[in-house]
Structures are given as structure tokens and as C-alpha cells.
Amino acid sequence: MNFVIKGNLRGLLCSDCELPVTGTSIKIYKPAADSRQTLLAVADVKQTFHQASAEELKAKEKLFIAEGRLQENGDFEVELGERSGYDGGALDIDWYCGTGPIVIGPGPKKELDLQFHITTLQPMWQGNKGSVQYAYFEYRIDSKWFCRILSLFDIWVVCGIVIDCETKAPVSGVRVFSYDVDLIQDDTLGDAYTDANGKFTIIYPGDNFRKTLLSPWLNIEWPAGPDYYFRIESSSGAVLLNEDRTRGRQNDRHNAHNCFCVRLCVKGGPTIDYWPWFTEVGNFSITSDIDAGGKTLTGKFGAGGAGYGFFGSVKLGGYATKTVPAAPGSPLYYRFLTSLDNVNFSPATKAQMEVNIALKVATRQITWHGGVAFQNVVIDINQPASIADSIPPDNYPAPIADHVLHPDPNGWVRVDQPAMDSGFYGPLFYLDTNSIISGGDASAGQTAGAAVTVPNQKNGKMLYIQFQTTDDPANPASPNLNTQALIGSIYVNNWNEVSLVKLEELYAGGGTGCTPVKAQAHIDYTVDHELIGGWNLSIYSNATGGIAGLPSGNVPRGVAAQLNLATAPGITPAFATWPSCAYALSLNTMRKLTTGEHNDDWTPNTVLFCK
């Protein structure tokens, strides 16, 4: 029987603010032989959480069962296979903190390696799926513990909410800047945008408030913590709140702890119901997940990673309200514009859309077969456009057709008024980057074994993406035409990698490619791409299985080399011992590129030969 524990781990900063624990892992152990095992399994987890000592970790080594990586949102999954010997009983759950409980990007990292015991758990196994049983475990690390752990790594956090001063409604999509008051020079600590609930989180290393005129050679802060004051701007850059720096010297802001929670209010700010936004490319936030060079900072839900560019078709996501914020009686239209220089922007129209896949943007509730049913709202130029806001008659038992939207010739999409919720939330446009930044076969004209010269190397380009909304697409002078100040920037490379491999003996002496290989086997190979993720040579035969000791790498731009299988060290089994048989030689390559939802796949270039 196999068992799987799924769960989520977060750390509390204050009563209504928490952070997912990322980049670390959950470790599962068998409990030590202890008469208190039952008591520990039913104990309050707040009483069992503690830092594991060196002696405790040593004792646990032989009891280890399995480990699961914590994802960006704090989720984890640990599989306890049959080989683990686990029988469904109690388990010790530990959090391996390693060298940092969360990822904060560049900043100081203290040389620590910590692990914490969470609890002894008797999982409630249920939901048999074949031979697998599942249990769920969710835990919030108490703020006293979590903030102390953050402080050990010199991690500082501001967690807050922005509301409208009069209506008390949360304000989304505004930018919050955090500062520290100093005698000579105030420090900029960081900034963040509020989410749909008006909440924001700013995470920064302690050196941000210890900066002096001599930084980075001398960082010092006489008090123990920062003295906070804040500035808030709208998406267009209008200042909504500009606190005086003296606010940071008041008791509730002065010498703050490393976990600081705050409530800010603005007058006349946009509320969560009335502010359209472009927020993401695929799974990646345009404000926090993509660096200044247009590459992803980390992995998100199985896509991207550190330093990944983009390719192919990408989903542009965000929030498009049903009506125009300043004209609630007018349906909202939105569109995206693109640029290669961040100056001259052109509308993304049907010609720039992904044409092979319909994009679902919303759901409607309709009547079908006399009862409640649901209809998809899609952008799909392969189906005829539906009449705006039209409701289909009850044609049961016919299938429910999509309500189909088309961009107009200038790229404007009208938000469907009968759609559920208050507008489109999620994917808004499926952009084919090949229509703007083309690629192709970079191997054309190249020779296996020879390096690609600089003039022939195929590189990508920056693509800048802008978001507009209006009430009247036909009127470029409409007072309700709004251009989002925040621009999305991604680095796009649609060129295939150079992947060339040749076995010289197949063509020796005028051979046709069918000449058997004998005493020598010279492989010429070339890999080139500015964002090469990895490459390797592989050889397989039914007679030998896989051959070990073949070269591989992941350094940009790749490699250009020759390998003689007969003399190269480390080839196992040795080439001279290979029996007569058919063999498959493959040069396998993968680019560090993502669509925002899935990454480039490994691509083999295979040569068959006989020995």
C-alpha cells in the first residue's frame, strides 16, 4: 500500500497576515520507540513545535522515511511508498528550514542550517484511489516562532492592507513604498502592489535599512529596527498617500520589529470592484516574478525557473471589470499593445493571437433543460462571433455552445455583461510571440563539431506589453481611455537551438550512412543557444542498455566538440567490448524557455548505426 500526505505550510506574521514557506522541505520520520507516542499524536501542535537539536537529528537519521519539497504557495506532497515499510501509523513531521525559510532574492544569507519538529501526527487516511491512500496536513507556524526564525536570517517583512478611508473597502492595484527614517539619509526598503483584497507584503534583507553613505563597506543602524513611513501611488503614478518622514519616529512605527503589520488608508482610491489590471504572463506576476531583463526569477507551478526566457504563445492575465470605473453604465473594452523598444506600441489584434486554442475568459449561468447550467465565454477566432450579451435559448438536448468573443480590428475585446462575477479574472488574451519576434531553425548552415560564430548566433529580444481600457473603442479621445502605467516586460527567443550530431564513420570513404562502425567511432556534435538549459549525448542498444560516461552540460551557449568512443575515458562498457548490434546515438537538448505555463521539452537528435 502506498500513502501520500498532501499539505500546506505557512508562517504567521500577525493574526491576519501570513507567508507561504517556500524553497525548503517537509521531512517524515517514524516516531522513536516511546511510550508517549499516543500522547504526542494528540497533543496541541503549538506545544510540540521546537527546533531540533543536533542530538535529536542524529537519533532521527535511521527513522527517516521520505521528504517533500515546499512549493511557491507553501504546498507540499510526500509519498510514502511500499519500500518505506510504513504501515499507516503515527508519523513525525519536521520542517527542514535549511539556509532560509523563504526566498527573498539577493541579500545576506547567514550560515545556518536549521530543522524544526512540528508534531507527531496520526494521519486520517481516506479516499482510496487504487492502491494509494491520502491524508492532508495544514500548519501555520506561530508568529512568535516564525518571526524569530526570520530574524535569524536577517529577513524583515512589512505586511499590511490598504483601505479606502471613507468606505473602508479594500483598495487593490496600488503601489506601496516603504521607507526607514535615518539621521542623514532615509532608506528605501522595498515596494509591493496590493492584491484583490487590498493586502501587500514587502520582504527585504536587514541591510536595506542599515545603509549609510559608505555602504556597502559600512552598514550600521544604531537602533535595533527601522522607523517606518509609507507612500502609496495609483497605477498611473498619482500619489494617494505621502506620509511625512516624522511619522516614522512615532511610537507605533519607531524601532519596529522584523515582522511589522500595518493598516493604511487612502482617499478616493480604486476599490476591488472597479479597477482593471494586467497582472501576469502565464503563471508569472509582472511585478514580482520577472526580472528587469525579462526572465523569470523562480519556478511557478511547474513552469519557469531562475533565468528562463519566454517562447511561443503566452497567456496575458489580469482583471477586466464589466464596466468602466468612471462610467459604471458603460461596458468595458480592453486590449493589449506590444513594443520592441518600449516607446512605439502597436495593438495586439487577431493577427497576433494564438489561433489553435480557444481562450476561456469567463463563465455564464444560463437555463438549460429547465434548470441551472453554465456556458463558457471564450475568445476564439475559429468560431463565429456571438451577438454581444446574447443569451442562448434552452435547446436541450443539444450541447451548450460557447459564447464567442472576437477582438475588433484594433484589438479591443468587449467584456461580456452576463458573465458571472464582476468581470473577467484570469487569462485575458492569448498572444503568439512568434508573430512579433520570429524564430526558426538555427542549425541551418552550421556544421556538427564546429562552434557557431558570433554573427550566426540567434538571440532573442525584449517584448514590452501594455494594457488599455476604454468605454468607446471608436473614440481615441474618450476621457475614459486609460493606459496602465505598469508595463510587462518579457525576454522572448523563438529560435530553435542548434543541435547537430554526426558519426563520421558512417560516411567515411564515400559511405552512404549505412556503413557499419568498427574499431573507431568519432562523434562530431554542436549545441548552441543563448538560453540552453541542458544537453547530453546518449547511446542505447538492446545488447548493452544505456552507455555510461558520455558528456553532458548546461553552460550557455552550449558546446562544440568531437568524441572518439574508442579512446574517450570513462565510457562504460568500453567501446571495444560492444557486441554487434544496432545502436541509437542521440544528442538531447533543452532550452531555458517557458510559455509561462510549461517549459521547453527535451528534444532528441538521433543517429542510428550498427557495429
Coordinates of C-alpha atoms in Angstrom, one line a residue:
M1 CA 0.0 0.0 0.0
N2 CA 1.3 3.5 -0.9
F3 CA 0.4 6.6 1.2
V4 CA 0.6 10.2 0.2
I5 CA 0.5 13.2 2.5
K6 CA -0.5 16.5 0.9
G7 CA -0.5 19.7 2.9
N8 CA 0.5 23.4 3.2
L9 CA 2.9 25.2 5.5
R10 CA 2.8 28.9 6.2
G11 CA 4.2 31.2 8.8
L12 CA 2.1 33.8 10.7
L13 CA 3.4 37.4 10.8
C14 CA 0.4 38.6 12.8
S15 CA -3.2 37.5 13.3
D16 CA -4.4 38.2 9.7
C17 CA -1.1 38.1 7.7
E18 CA 0.9 35.0 6.7
L19 CA 3.6 34.0 4.3
P20 CA 3.9 30.7 2.5
V21 CA 7.1 28.8 3.4
T22 CA 9.0 28.2 0.1
G23 CA 12.1 26.6 -1.2
T24 CA 12.6 24.2 1.8
S25 CA 11.1 20.8 2.6
I26 CA 8.9 18.7 4.9
K27 CA 10.7 15.6 6.3
I28 CA 8.8 12.5 7.5
Y29 CA 10.1 10.1 10.1
K30 CA 9.0 7.1 12.0
P31 CA 8.4 8.1 15.7
A32 CA 11.0 6.8 18.1
A33 CA 10.0 3.9 20.3
D34 CA 8.4 5.9 23.1
S35 CA 5.5 5.1 25.4
R36 CA 4.4 8.7 24.9
Q37 CA 3.7 8.2 21.2
T38 CA -0.1 8.3 21.6
L39 CA 0.1 11.4 23.8
L40 CA 2.3 13.2 21.3
A41 CA 0.0 12.3 18.4
V42 CA -3.0 14.0 20.1
A43 CA -1.0 17.0 21.6
D44 CA -1.6 20.6 20.5
V45 CA 0.8 21.2 17.7
K46 CA 1.5 24.7 19.2
Q47 CA 3.1 22.9 22.1
T48 CA 5.1 20.4 20.1
F49 CA 6.8 22.8 17.6
H50 CA 10.5 23.3 18.5
Q51 CA 14.0 23.5 17.0
A52 CA 15.5 20.0 16.6
S53 CA 18.8 19.7 18.4
A54 CA 21.9 18.0 16.9
E55 CA 21.4 15.1 19.2
E56 CA 17.7 14.8 18.1
L57 CA 18.6 14.9 14.4
K58 CA 21.3 12.2 14.9
A59 CA 18.7 10.0 16.5
K60 CA 16.3 10.6 13.7
E61 CA 18.7 9.5 10.9
K62 CA 17.7 5.8 10.9
L63 CA 14.0 6.7 11.2
F64 CA 13.8 8.8 8.1
I65 CA 11.1 7.8 5.6
A66 CA 10.6 10.5 2.9
E67 CA 10.9 14.2 2.1
G68 CA 8.7 16.6 0.0
R69 CA 9.7 20.0 -1.4
L70 CA 7.7 23.0 -0.4
Q71 CA 6.3 24.9 -3.5
E72 CA 5.9 28.6 -4.0
N73 CA 2.5 28.7 -2.3
G74 CA 3.6 26.5 0.6
D75 CA 2.0 23.3 -0.7
F76 CA 3.9 20.0 -0.3
E77 CA 3.3 16.4 -1.2
V78 CA 5.2 13.5 0.3
E79 CA 4.8 9.9 -1.0
L80 CA 5.4 7.0 1.4
G81 CA 6.0 4.1 -0.9
E82 CA 5.8 0.4 -0.1
R83 CA 9.6 0.2 0.3
S84 CA 9.5 2.7 3.2
G85 CA 7.9 0.0 5.4
Y86 CA 5.3 2.4 6.6
D87 CA 2.0 0.8 7.8
G88 CA -0.3 3.7 8.3
G89 CA 0.7 4.5 11.9
A90 CA 1.8 7.7 13.5
L91 CA 4.5 9.9 11.9
D92 CA 6.9 12.6 13.0
I93 CA 6.6 15.7 10.8
D94 CA 9.6 18.0 10.6
W95 CA 10.3 21.2 8.6
Y96 CA 13.7 21.4 7.2
C97 CA 14.4 25.2 7.1
G98 CA 17.9 24.8 5.7
T99 CA 19.6 28.1 5.0
G100 CA 16.5 30.2 4.8
P101 CA 12.7 29.9 5.4
I102 CA 11.6 31.9 2.4
V103 CA 13.2 33.2 -0.8
I104 CA 13.9 37.0 -0.8
G105 CA 16.3 37.3 -3.8
P106 CA 19.7 39.0 -3.5
G107 CA 20.6 39.7 0.1
P108 CA 22.6 38.4 3.1
K109 CA 22.3 34.7 3.9
K110 CA 23.6 33.6 7.3
E111 CA 25.4 30.3 7.5
L112 CA 22.7 28.4 9.3
D113 CA 21.2 25.0 8.7
L114 CA 18.1 24.5 10.8
Q115 CA 15.4 21.9 11.2
F116 CA 12.2 22.1 13.3
H117 CA 9.9 19.4 14.7
I118 CA 6.3 20.3 14.0
T119 CA 4.3 17.4 15.6
T120 CA 3.7 13.7 15.8
L121 CA 0.7 13.0 13.6
Q122 CA -1.6 10.1 13.2
P123 CA -2.9 10.8 9.6
M124 CA -6.6 10.3 8.9
W125 CA -6.1 8.1 5.8
Q126 CA -9.0 8.1 3.4
G127 CA -10.1 8.2 -0.2
N128 CA -8.6 5.0 -1.6
K129 CA -7.5 5.6 -5.1
G130 CA -6.4 2.2 -6.4
S131 CA -3.6 1.2 -4.1
V132 CA -3.0 4.7 -2.7
Q133 CA -4.4 6.4 0.4
Y134 CA -4.3 10.1 1.0
A135 CA -4.2 12.4 4.1
Y136 CA -4.0 16.2 4.4
F137 CA -2.0 18.2 6.9
E138 CA -2.0 22.0 7.1
Y139 CA 0.1 24.0 9.6
R140 CA 0.6 27.7 10.5
I141 CA 3.8 28.4 12.4
D142 CA 3.0 30.7 15.3
S143 CA 4.2 34.3 14.7
K144 CA 6.5 34.3 17.7
W145 CA 8.4 31.3 16.3
F146 CA 8.2 32.4 12.6
C147 CA 9.3 36.0 13.2
R148 CA 12.2 34.7 15.4
I149 CA 13.3 32.3 12.7
L150 CA 13.1 35.1 10.0
S151 CA 15.3 37.3 12.3
L152 CA 18.0 34.6 12.5
F153 CA 18.4 35.0 8.7
D154 CA 18.1 38.8 8.9
I155 CA 14.8 38.8 6.9
W156 CA 12.4 41.7 7.5
V157 CA 8.8 41.8 6.5
V158 CA 6.1 44.5 6.2
C159 CA 2.6 43.1 5.9
G160 CA -0.4 45.3 5.5
I161 CA -3.7 46.3 4.0
V162 CA -4.8 49.4 2.2
I163 CA -8.4 50.6 2.6
D164 CA -10.5 53.5 1.5
C165 CA -10.6 56.0 4.4
E166 CA -14.3 56.6 4.0
T167 CA -15.9 53.4 2.7
K168 CA -13.4 51.1 4.5
A169 CA -13.4 48.9 1.3
P170 CA -10.0 47.3 0.4
V171 CA -8.1 49.1 -2.3
S172 CA -6.4 46.9 -4.9
G173 CA -3.7 47.5 -7.5
V174 CA -2.0 50.4 -5.8
R175 CA 1.8 50.5 -5.2
V176 CA 3.0 50.8 -1.6
F177 CA 6.5 52.1 -0.9
S178 CA 8.2 51.6 2.5
Y179 CA 11.0 53.8 3.9
D180 CA 13.1 54.0 7.0
V181 CA 14.0 57.3 8.7
D182 CA 17.7 57.9 9.2
L183 CA 19.6 60.9 10.5
I184 CA 21.5 61.6 7.3
Q185 CA 19.9 59.5 4.5
D186 CA 16.5 57.8 4.5
D187 CA 16.5 54.2 3.3
T188 CA 14.1 52.8 0.6
L189 CA 13.2 49.3 2.0
G190 CA 11.0 48.0 -0.8
D191 CA 7.6 48.2 -2.5
A192 CA 4.7 46.0 -3.5
Y193 CA 1.3 46.2 -5.2
T194 CA -1.9 45.4 -3.3
D195 CA -3.8 42.3 -4.3
A196 CA -7.5 41.9 -4.9
N197 CA -8.1 42.1 -1.1
G198 CA -6.0 45.2 -0.7
K199 CA -3.2 43.3 1.0
F200 CA 0.5 43.7 0.4
T201 CA 3.7 42.2 1.6
I202 CA 7.2 43.7 1.4
I203 CA 10.2 41.4 2.2
Y204 CA 13.7 42.7 2.4
P205 CA 17.1 41.9 3.9
G206 CA 18.2 43.9 7.0
D207 CA 21.0 45.6 5.2
N208 CA 18.3 47.7 3.4
F209 CA 17.8 49.8 6.5
R210 CA 21.4 49.7 7.6
K211 CA 22.7 51.5 4.5
T212 CA 24.9 54.5 5.0
L213 CA 26.8 56.9 2.7
L214 CA 29.7 54.4 3.0
S215 CA 27.6 51.3 2.0
P216 CA 28.3 48.6 1.2
W217 CA 31.6 48.9 3.1
L218 CA 29.9 50.1 6.2
N219 CA 26.3 49.3 7.2
I220 CA 25.1 50.4 10.6
E221 CA 21.8 51.2 12.3
W222 CA 22.1 52.4 15.9
P223 CA 18.5 51.4 16.9
A224 CA 17.6 47.7 16.6
G225 CA 15.0 48.2 13.9
P226 CA 13.7 50.5 11.1
D227 CA 11.4 53.6 11.6
Y228 CA 8.7 53.2 9.0
Y229 CA 6.8 55.7 6.9
F230 CA 4.9 55.0 3.6
R231 CA 4.0 56.3 0.2
I232 CA 1.1 55.0 -1.9
E233 CA 0.7 55.6 -5.7
S234 CA -2.1 54.6 -8.1
S235 CA -1.3 52.6 -11.3
S236 CA -0.9 55.9 -13.2
G237 CA 1.6 57.2 -10.6
A238 CA -0.8 59.6 -8.9
V239 CA 0.2 60.0 -5.2
L240 CA -2.6 58.7 -2.9
L241 CA -0.7 58.8 0.4
N242 CA 2.6 60.5 1.2
E243 CA 3.4 60.2 4.9
D244 CA 5.8 62.7 6.4
R245 CA 9.0 61.1 7.5
T246 CA 8.4 62.2 11.1
R247 CA 5.7 59.6 11.2
G248 CA 8.5 57.0 11.5
R249 CA 9.6 58.5 14.8
Q250 CA 6.2 57.9 16.5
N251 CA 5.9 55.1 19.0
D252 CA 3.9 52.7 16.8
R253 CA 6.5 52.9 13.9
H254 CA 9.8 53.6 15.7
N255 CA 12.4 50.9 16.1
A256 CA 10.0 48.3 14.6
H257 CA 10.4 44.5 14.9
N258 CA 11.3 42.4 11.9
C259 CA 7.6 41.4 11.4
F260 CA 5.7 44.6 11.1
C261 CA 1.9 44.7 10.3
V262 CA 0.2 48.0 9.3
R263 CA -3.1 49.3 8.1
L264 CA -3.1 52.3 5.7
C265 CA -6.0 54.2 4.2
V266 CA -6.3 56.4 1.2
K267 CA -9.0 58.8 0.0
G268 CA -10.6 58.1 -3.4
G269 CA -8.5 55.0 -4.2
P270 CA -9.8 52.3 -6.6
T271 CA -11.6 49.5 -4.8
I272 CA -11.5 45.9 -5.7
D273 CA -14.7 46.1 -7.8
Y274 CA -13.7 48.8 -10.1
W275 CA -10.1 48.7 -11.3
P276 CA -9.0 46.7 -14.3
W277 CA -5.4 45.4 -14.3
F278 CA -2.9 43.5 -16.4
T279 CA -1.0 41.4 -13.8
E280 CA 0.7 38.3 -15.2
V281 CA 2.2 36.4 -18.1
G282 CA 1.2 32.8 -17.7
N283 CA 1.8 32.0 -14.0
F284 CA 4.3 34.9 -13.5
S285 CA 3.4 38.2 -11.9
I286 CA 4.8 41.1 -14.0
T287 CA 5.7 42.9 -10.8
S288 CA 7.5 40.3 -8.7
D289 CA 8.3 37.1 -10.7
I290 CA 10.1 38.6 -13.7
D291 CA 13.4 40.4 -13.5
A292 CA 14.5 43.6 -15.3
G293 CA 15.9 41.5 -18.2
G294 CA 12.5 39.9 -18.8
K295 CA 13.5 36.5 -17.4
T296 CA 11.7 34.6 -14.6
L297 CA 13.2 34.8 -11.1
T298 CA 11.9 31.4 -9.9
G299 CA 9.7 28.5 -10.8
K300 CA 5.9 28.9 -10.6
F301 CA 3.6 25.8 -10.5
G302 CA 5.9 23.7 -12.6
A303 CA 6.9 26.4 -15.1
G304 CA 10.0 28.6 -15.4
G305 CA 12.9 28.7 -13.0
A306 CA 15.8 31.1 -12.4
G307 CA 16.8 32.8 -15.6
Y308 CA 14.1 31.4 -18.0
G309 CA 13.1 33.4 -21.1
F310 CA 9.7 33.1 -22.9
F311 CA 8.7 31.5 -26.2
G312 CA 5.7 30.5 -28.2
S313 CA 2.2 31.6 -27.2
V314 CA 1.7 33.2 -23.7
K315 CA -1.4 34.0 -21.8
L316 CA -1.8 37.6 -20.7
G317 CA -3.8 37.7 -17.5
G318 CA -5.3 40.1 -15.1
Y319 CA -8.7 41.6 -14.2
A320 CA -11.1 43.3 -16.6
T321 CA -14.2 44.8 -14.9
K322 CA -17.6 44.5 -16.6
T323 CA -18.0 48.3 -16.7
V324 CA -15.7 51.4 -16.9
P325 CA -14.8 52.6 -13.3
A326 CA -15.6 56.2 -14.1
A327 CA -18.7 55.4 -16.2
P328 CA -20.5 52.5 -14.5
G329 CA -23.2 52.4 -17.2
S330 CA -20.7 51.7 -20.0
P331 CA -19.4 48.2 -20.8
L332 CA -15.6 48.0 -20.5
Y333 CA -13.4 47.3 -23.6
Y334 CA -9.8 46.2 -23.1
R335 CA -6.8 45.5 -25.3
F336 CA -3.1 44.8 -25.2
L337 CA -0.3 46.6 -27.1
T338 CA 3.2 45.4 -27.7
S339 CA 6.5 47.1 -28.4
L340 CA 10.1 46.1 -29.1
D341 CA 11.6 49.4 -27.9
N342 CA 9.2 50.4 -25.0
V343 CA 8.4 53.5 -26.9
N344 CA 6.3 52.7 -30.0
F345 CA 3.4 50.4 -29.2
S346 CA 1.0 48.6 -31.6
P347 CA -2.3 46.9 -30.8
A348 CA -2.3 43.1 -30.4
T349 CA -5.0 42.0 -32.9
K350 CA -6.3 38.8 -34.4
A351 CA -3.0 38.5 -36.3
Q352 CA -1.1 38.2 -33.0
M353 CA -3.4 35.7 -31.4
E354 CA -2.8 32.0 -30.8
V355 CA -5.2 30.6 -33.3
N356 CA -5.2 26.9 -32.5
I357 CA -6.6 27.1 -28.9
A358 CA -9.7 28.9 -27.7
L359 CA -9.1 31.0 -24.6
K360 CA -11.8 30.7 -21.9
V361 CA -12.2 34.1 -20.1
A362 CA -15.4 33.7 -18.1
T363 CA -18.5 31.5 -17.3
R364 CA -22.2 32.4 -17.6
Q365 CA -25.1 30.9 -15.7
I366 CA -28.0 30.1 -18.1
T367 CA -31.1 28.0 -18.2
W368 CA -30.9 24.6 -19.8
H369 CA -33.2 21.6 -19.6
G370 CA -35.4 23.8 -17.4
G371 CA -32.6 24.2 -14.8
V372 CA -29.4 25.9 -14.0
A373 CA -26.5 25.3 -16.4
F374 CA -23.2 27.0 -17.3
Q375 CA -21.9 28.4 -20.6
N376 CA -18.2 29.2 -21.4
V377 CA -17.2 32.6 -22.6
V378 CA -14.3 32.2 -25.0
I379 CA -12.1 34.2 -27.3
D380 CA -11.8 32.0 -30.4
I381 CA -11.4 33.3 -34.0
N382 CA -12.1 29.8 -35.3
Q383 CA -15.8 30.1 -34.3
P384 CA -18.2 32.8 -35.5
A385 CA -18.6 35.6 -33.0
S386 CA -21.7 35.7 -30.9
I387 CA -24.1 38.6 -30.6
A388 CA -22.9 40.7 -27.7
D389 CA -24.6 39.8 -24.4
S390 CA -27.0 37.4 -26.2
I391 CA -28.4 34.6 -24.0
P392 CA -28.9 31.2 -25.8
P393 CA -32.4 29.7 -25.8
D394 CA -32.9 26.4 -23.9
N395 CA -32.2 24.0 -26.8
Y396 CA -31.7 20.8 -24.7
P397 CA -30.6 18.1 -25.5
A398 CA -28.3 19.9 -27.9
P399 CA -24.8 20.7 -26.4
I400 CA -24.3 24.2 -24.9
A401 CA -22.4 26.2 -27.4
D402 CA -19.7 28.7 -26.3
H403 CA -20.4 32.4 -26.2
V404 CA -17.7 33.6 -28.6
L405 CA -15.8 36.9 -28.5
H406 CA -13.6 38.4 -31.2
P407 CA -11.2 41.3 -30.9
D408 CA -12.2 44.1 -33.2
P409 CA -9.7 45.3 -35.9
N410 CA -7.8 47.4 -33.3
G411 CA -7.6 44.6 -30.8
W412 CA -10.4 45.7 -28.4
V413 CA -12.3 43.0 -26.6
R414 CA -15.7 43.8 -25.0
V415 CA -16.3 42.3 -21.6
D416 CA -19.4 40.1 -21.6
Q417 CA -22.0 41.6 -19.3
P418 CA -24.0 38.4 -18.4
A419 CA -20.7 36.7 -17.3
M420 CA -20.6 35.6 -13.7
D421 CA -18.7 37.6 -11.1
S422 CA -17.8 41.2 -11.7
G423 CA -15.8 40.7 -14.9
F424 CA -13.0 38.6 -16.4
Y425 CA -10.5 37.4 -13.9
G426 CA -7.5 35.4 -15.2
P427 CA -6.4 34.9 -18.8
L428 CA -7.5 37.9 -21.0
F429 CA -5.6 37.4 -24.3
Y430 CA -3.5 34.6 -25.9
L431 CA -0.5 36.2 -27.5
D432 CA 1.5 34.4 -30.1
T433 CA 5.0 35.9 -29.7
N434 CA 6.2 34.3 -32.9
S435 CA 4.0 36.9 -34.8
I436 CA 6.1 39.7 -33.3
I437 CA 9.6 38.1 -32.6
S438 CA 10.1 35.3 -35.1
G439 CA 12.5 32.4 -34.8
G440 CA 13.3 29.4 -36.9
D441 CA 15.9 26.7 -37.4
A442 CA 19.2 28.0 -36.0
S443 CA 21.0 24.9 -37.3
A444 CA 20.7 25.8 -40.9
G445 CA 24.2 26.3 -42.5
Q446 CA 26.0 25.1 -39.4
T447 CA 28.4 22.1 -39.2
A448 CA 28.5 19.4 -36.5
G449 CA 31.6 19.7 -34.3
A450 CA 32.2 23.4 -35.3
A451 CA 31.3 26.3 -33.0
V452 CA 28.7 28.8 -34.1
T453 CA 30.3 32.1 -34.9
V454 CA 29.0 35.2 -33.2
P455 CA 27.4 36.7 -36.3
N456 CA 25.4 33.4 -36.8
Q457 CA 24.2 33.1 -33.2
K458 CA 20.5 33.6 -32.8
N459 CA 19.4 35.7 -29.9
G460 CA 16.0 36.9 -28.6
K461 CA 14.6 40.3 -27.9
M462 CA 12.7 42.2 -25.2
L463 CA 8.9 42.4 -25.6
Y464 CA 7.1 45.2 -23.8
I465 CA 3.4 44.7 -23.1
Q466 CA 0.9 47.5 -22.3
F467 CA -2.8 47.3 -21.2
Q468 CA -5.5 49.8 -22.2
T469 CA -9.2 50.1 -21.3
T470 CA -12.0 52.3 -22.6
D471 CA -15.7 52.8 -23.0
D472 CA -15.6 53.7 -26.7
P473 CA -13.1 52.0 -28.9
A474 CA -14.1 54.3 -31.8
N475 CA -13.1 57.4 -29.9
P476 CA -9.3 57.7 -29.2
A477 CA -10.1 60.9 -27.4
S478 CA -12.5 59.3 -24.9
P479 CA -12.0 60.7 -21.4
N480 CA -12.3 57.1 -20.2
L481 CA -9.4 55.8 -22.2
N482 CA -6.9 54.5 -19.6
T483 CA -3.4 53.2 -20.2
Q484 CA -1.9 51.2 -17.4
A485 CA 1.4 52.8 -16.4
L486 CA 2.9 49.5 -15.3
I487 CA 4.3 47.7 -18.4
G488 CA 5.0 44.0 -18.6
S489 CA 8.5 43.1 -19.9
I490 CA 9.5 39.6 -21.1
Y491 CA 12.5 38.3 -22.9
V492 CA 11.5 36.3 -26.0
N493 CA 13.6 33.9 -28.0
N494 CA 11.7 31.7 -30.5
W495 CA 14.8 30.3 -32.2
N496 CA 15.3 26.5 -32.0
E497 CA 18.6 25.5 -30.5
V498 CA 21.5 24.4 -32.8
S499 CA 21.6 20.6 -32.3
L500 CA 23.9 18.8 -34.7
V501 CA 25.4 15.4 -34.3
K502 CA 27.3 13.3 -36.9
L503 CA 29.1 9.9 -36.7
E504 CA 32.0 10.3 -39.1
E505 CA 32.5 6.6 -39.8
L506 CA 29.0 6.3 -41.3
Y507 CA 30.2 8.4 -44.2
A508 CA 33.9 7.5 -44.3
G509 CA 35.3 6.7 -47.8
G510 CA 32.2 7.9 -49.5
G511 CA 29.8 5.9 -47.3
T512 CA 26.1 6.5 -47.6
G513 CA 25.3 6.5 -43.9
C514 CA 24.8 2.7 -43.7
T515 CA 28.4 1.7 -43.2
P516 CA 28.9 -0.4 -40.1
V517 CA 31.1 1.2 -37.4
K518 CA 34.1 -1.0 -36.4
A519 CA 37.2 0.0 -34.4
Q520 CA 36.7 3.7 -34.2
A521 CA 33.7 6.0 -33.7
H522 CA 34.1 9.7 -34.0
I523 CA 31.1 11.8 -32.9
D524 CA 31.0 15.4 -34.0
Y525 CA 28.4 17.5 -32.1
T526 CA 27.4 21.1 -31.7
V527 CA 24.9 22.7 -29.3
D528 CA 24.2 26.4 -29.3
H529 CA 21.5 28.6 -27.8
E530 CA 21.8 31.7 -25.6
L531 CA 19.4 30.1 -23.1
I532 CA 20.5 26.5 -23.3
G533 CA 19.1 24.6 -20.3
G534 CA 21.0 21.4 -20.7
W535 CA 22.4 18.9 -23.2
N536 CA 23.7 15.4 -23.2
L537 CA 24.8 12.6 -25.5
S538 CA 23.2 9.2 -25.0
I539 CA 23.6 5.8 -26.7
Y540 CA 21.3 2.9 -26.3
S541 CA 21.2 -0.7 -27.6
N542 CA 19.2 -3.8 -26.7
A543 CA 22.5 -5.5 -26.4
T544 CA 24.1 -3.1 -23.8
G545 CA 21.3 -1.0 -22.5
G546 CA 22.4 2.6 -21.9
I547 CA 26.0 3.6 -22.2
A548 CA 27.5 5.5 -19.3
G549 CA 30.3 8.1 -19.2
L550 CA 29.0 10.2 -22.1
P551 CA 29.4 14.0 -21.9
S552 CA 26.7 16.5 -20.8
G553 CA 26.4 20.1 -19.8
N554 CA 24.2 23.1 -19.1
V555 CA 26.6 26.1 -19.7
P556 CA 25.4 28.8 -22.2
R557 CA 25.8 28.8 -25.1
G558 CA 26.4 25.0 -25.3
V559 CA 29.3 23.1 -26.8
A560 CA 31.2 22.2 -30.0
A561 CA 33.4 19.1 -29.8
Q562 CA 34.5 15.8 -31.1
L563 CA 34.4 12.5 -29.2
N564 CA 36.1 9.2 -30.1
L565 CA 34.2 6.4 -28.4
A566 CA 37.1 4.1 -28.8
T567 CA 39.6 6.3 -26.8
A568 CA 37.4 8.5 -24.6
P569 CA 37.9 7.8 -20.9
G570 CA 35.0 6.7 -18.7
I571 CA 32.9 5.0 -21.5
T572 CA 31.2 2.1 -19.8
P573 CA 31.1 -0.6 -21.1
A574 CA 34.3 0.0 -23.2
F575 CA 33.6 0.5 -26.9
A576 CA 35.8 -2.4 -27.9
T577 CA 33.5 -4.8 -26.0
W578 CA 30.2 -3.7 -27.6
P579 CA 28.6 -6.6 -29.4
S580 CA 27.4 -6.5 -33.0
C581 CA 24.0 -4.8 -32.8
A582 CA 22.0 -1.7 -33.8
Y583 CA 22.6 1.4 -31.7
A584 CA 20.8 4.7 -31.2
L585 CA 23.1 7.8 -30.7
S586 CA 21.1 10.9 -29.5
L587 CA 22.1 14.5 -28.9
N588 CA 19.4 15.7 -26.4
T589 CA 18.9 19.4 -25.8
M590 CA 16.6 21.6 -23.8
R591 CA 16.2 25.4 -23.8
K592 CA 15.6 27.6 -20.6
L593 CA 12.4 28.9 -22.1
T594 CA 8.8 28.8 -20.8
T595 CA 5.4 29.8 -22.1
G596 CA 4.6 30.8 -18.5
E597 CA 2.7 27.6 -18.0
H598 CA 5.1 24.9 -19.3
N599 CA 8.7 24.8 -20.1
D600 CA 10.5 23.7 -23.3
D601 CA 10.8 19.9 -23.6
W602 CA 14.0 17.9 -24.2
T603 CA 14.5 17.4 -27.9
P604 CA 16.5 14.4 -29.2
N605 CA 18.5 14.4 -32.5
T606 CA 19.1 10.7 -33.2
V607 CA 21.5 8.8 -35.4
L608 CA 21.2 5.0 -35.9
F609 CA 24.2 2.9 -36.6
C610 CA 25.4 -0.7 -36.5
K611 CA 28.6 -2.1 -35.1

